[in-house]
mmCIF file of C-alpha atoms in Angstrom:
data_model
loop_
_atom_site.group_PDB
_atom_site.id
_atom_site.type_symbol
_atom_site.label_atom_id
_atom_site.label_comp_id
_atom_site.label_asym_id
_atom_site.label_seq_id
_atom_site.Cartn_x
_atom_site.Cartn_y
_atom_site.Cartn_z
ATOM 1 C CA MET K 1449 -13.819 10.750 -6.484
ATOM 2 C CA LEU K 1450 -15.449 7.465 -5.562
ATOM 3 C CA SER K 1451 -14.921 5.371 -2.459
ATOM 4 C CA LEU K 1452 -13.362 1.946 -2.901
ATOM 5 C CA ASN K 1453 -14.997 0.775 0.316
ATOM 6 C CA PRO K 1454 -17.639 -1.346 -1.493
ATOM 7 C CA TRP K 1455 -14.954 -2.964 -3.642
ATOM 8 C CA PHE K 1456 -12.909 -3.906 -0.604
ATOM 9 C CA LEU K 1457 -15.868 -5.939 0.627
ATOM 10 C CA TYR K 1458 -15.124 -8.380 -2.213
ATOM 11 C CA ILE K 1459 -11.626 -8.754 -0.816
ATOM 12 C CA ALA K 1460 -13.085 -9.212 2.660
ATOM 13 C CA LEU K 1461 -15.291 -11.997 1.316
ATOM 14 C CA ALA K 1462 -12.228 -13.662 -0.179
ATOM 15 C CA ILE K 1463 -10.508 -13.465 3.216
ATOM 16 C CA ALA K 1464 -13.576 -15.013 4.845
ATOM 17 C CA LYS K 1465 -13.333 -17.895 2.349
ATOM 18 C CA ASN K 1466 -9.711 -18.493 3.451
ATOM 19 C CA CYS K 1467 -8.130 -16.972 0.365
ATOM 20 C CA VAL K 1468 -4.723 -15.410 0.838
ATOM 21 C CA VAL K 1469 -4.798 -11.648 0.157
ATOM 22 C CA MET K 1470 -1.978 -9.085 0.088
ATOM 23 C CA LEU K 1471 -2.551 -5.347 -0.143
ATOM 24 C CA TYR K 1472 0.682 -3.426 -0.651
ATOM 25 C CA SER K 1473 1.757 0.191 -0.937
ATOM 26 C CA GLY K 1474 4.969 2.034 -1.624
ATOM 27 C CA GLN K 1475 5.963 4.188 1.332
ATOM 28 C CA LEU K 1476 6.441 7.231 -0.915
ATOM 29 C CA ASP K 1477 3.417 6.713 -3.162
ATOM 30 C CA VAL K 1478 1.614 10.053 -3.498
ATOM 31 C CA ILE K 1479 -1.238 8.630 -5.603
ATOM 32 C CA VAL K 1480 -2.351 5.817 -3.274
ATOM 33 C CA ALA K 1481 -0.648 6.888 -0.069
ATOM 34 C CA ALA K 1482 0.209 4.202 2.483
ATOM 35 C CA PRO K 1483 -1.021 6.278 5.469
ATOM 36 C CA LEU K 1484 -4.408 6.689 3.793
ATOM 37 C CA THR K 1485 -4.646 2.939 3.222
ATOM 38 C CA GLU K 1486 -3.845 2.344 6.881
ATOM 39 C CA ARG K 1487 -6.582 4.786 7.894
ATOM 40 C CA PHE K 1488 -9.061 3.219 5.490
ATOM 41 C CA LEU K 1489 -8.715 -0.458 6.445
ATOM 42 C CA PRO K 1490 -10.089 -0.139 10.006
ATOM 43 C CA THR K 1491 -13.249 1.501 8.617
ATOM 44 C CA VAL K 1492 -14.210 -1.446 6.402
ATOM 45 C CA PRO K 1493 -16.827 -3.738 7.965
ATOM 46 C CA TRP K 1494 -15.088 -7.093 7.480
ATOM 47 C CA SER K 1495 -14.987 -10.087 9.814
ATOM 48 C CA LYS K 1496 -11.411 -9.496 11.020
ATOM 49 C CA VAL K 1497 -11.459 -5.718 11.389
ATOM 50 C CA GLU K 1498 -11.047 -5.850 15.176
ATOM 51 C CA GLU K 1499 -8.073 -8.204 14.834
ATOM 52 C CA TYR K 1500 -6.587 -5.858 12.243
ATOM 53 C CA LYS K 1501 -6.911 -2.897 14.599
ATOM 54 C CA GLN K 1502 -4.964 -4.807 17.266
ATOM 55 C CA ALA K 1503 -2.362 -6.388 14.958
ATOM 56 C CA ASP K 1504 1.243 -5.325 15.358
ATOM 57 C CA ARG K 1505 3.118 -3.922 12.404
ATOM 58 C CA THR K 1506 6.431 -5.735 12.042
ATOM 59 C CA TYR K 1507 9.352 -5.066 9.738
ATOM 60 C CA TRP K 1508 11.217 -7.277 7.335
ATOM 61 C CA LYS K 1509 14.653 -7.330 5.753
ATOM 62 C CA ILE K 1510 15.587 -9.114 2.558
ATOM 63 C CA ARG K 1511 18.659 -10.729 4.104
ATOM 64 C CA SER K 1512 19.752 -11.030 7.717
ATOM 65 C CA SER K 1513 22.939 -9.117 6.846
ATOM 66 C CA ASP K 1514 20.970 -6.096 5.569
ATOM 67 C CA THR K 1515 21.199 -2.918 7.596
ATOM 68 C CA GLU K 1516 18.094 -1.400 6.001
ATOM 69 C CA VAL K 1517 14.529 -2.409 6.652
ATOM 70 C CA ALA K 1518 12.791 -3.448 3.399
ATOM 71 C CA GLY K 1519 9.292 -2.762 4.630
ATOM 72 C CA TYR K 1520 6.533 -3.245 7.180
ATOM 73 C CA VAL K 1521 3.846 -5.912 7.398
ATOM 74 C CA ARG K 1522 0.612 -6.254 9.316
ATOM 75 C CA GLN K 1523 -0.929 -9.733 9.165
ATOM 76 C CA VAL K 1524 -4.382 -10.896 10.197
ATOM 77 C CA GLY K 1525 -5.059 -14.519 9.300
ATOM 78 C CA GLU K 1526 -4.466 -14.798 5.565
ATOM 79 C CA PHE K 1527 -4.595 -11.025 4.970
ATOM 80 C CA TYR K 1528 -1.320 -9.119 4.651
ATOM 81 C CA GLN K 1529 -0.956 -5.366 4.468
ATOM 82 C CA VAL K 1530 2.555 -4.466 3.299
ATOM 83 C CA ILE K 1531 4.360 -1.129 3.014
ATOM 84 C CA VAL K 1532 7.597 -1.174 1.030
ATOM 85 C CA ARG K 1533 10.170 1.385 2.140
ATOM 86 C CA GLY K 1534 11.419 3.786 -0.494
ATOM 87 C CA GLY K 1535 8.812 2.723 -3.028
ATOM 88 C CA GLY K 1536 6.528 4.996 -4.987
ATOM 89 C CA HIS K 1537 3.476 4.303 -7.134
ATOM 90 C CA ILE K 1538 5.405 2.109 -9.606
ATOM 91 C CA LEU K 1539 6.886 -0.087 -6.900
ATOM 92 C CA PRO K 1540 8.797 -2.611 -9.081
ATOM 93 C CA TYR K 1541 10.547 0.301 -10.817
ATOM 94 C CA ASP K 1542 11.430 2.110 -7.583
ATOM 95 C CA GLN K 1543 12.347 -0.912 -5.488
ATOM 96 C CA PRO K 1544 12.826 -3.967 -7.739
ATOM 97 C CA GLU K 1545 14.656 -6.130 -5.195
ATOM 98 C CA ARG K 1546 12.225 -5.369 -2.377
ATOM 99 C CA SER K 1547 9.240 -5.863 -4.714
ATOM 100 C CA PHE K 1548 10.548 -9.234 -5.860
ATOM 101 C CA ASP K 1549 11.221 -10.329 -2.283
ATOM 102 C CA MET K 1550 7.725 -9.241 -1.181
ATOM 103 C CA ILE K 1551 6.017 -11.139 -3.998
ATOM 104 C CA ASP K 1552 8.227 -14.187 -3.505
ATOM 105 C CA ARG K 1553 7.415 -14.297 0.222
ATOM 106 C CA PHE K 1554 3.698 -13.991 -0.511
ATOM 107 C CA VAL K 1555 3.534 -16.577 -3.313
ATOM 108 C CA SER K 1556 5.835 -19.098 -1.620
ATOM 109 C CA GLY K 1557 4.157 -18.724 1.783
ATOM 110 C CA ARG K 1558 7.466 -17.921 3.527
ATOM 111 C CA GLY K 1559 5.934 -14.988 5.346
ATOM 112 C CA TRP K 1560 7.733 -11.895 6.511
ATOM 113 C CA GLN K 1561 9.784 -13.016 9.458
ATOM 114 C CA HIS K 1562 12.303 -10.388 10.423
ATOM 115 C CA TYR K 1563 15.820 -11.146 11.591
#
């Protein structure tokens, strides 16, 4: 086992250069578990780590008429940490509609406003 902590510093540098970064996990992923990612991120020495620790986790729905929450998002500047509900390690297979919506929101810049 090797730590990915040094590799995440490259992502942190991208954030510092105002690049938009999204790190996502499936809620049910047993290989790269979402809770472990959430525990890892506050330990990385990046410029916005204190903001990340204080950031609220909000939810999003695909449509306002949906009764189910699609996932949860924590945003700090141009960094987004997303957890997709009901998704496993192969997220587009497990949750194709939620995966598409997540990627579309990220690429288009719509954000994850909840209803």
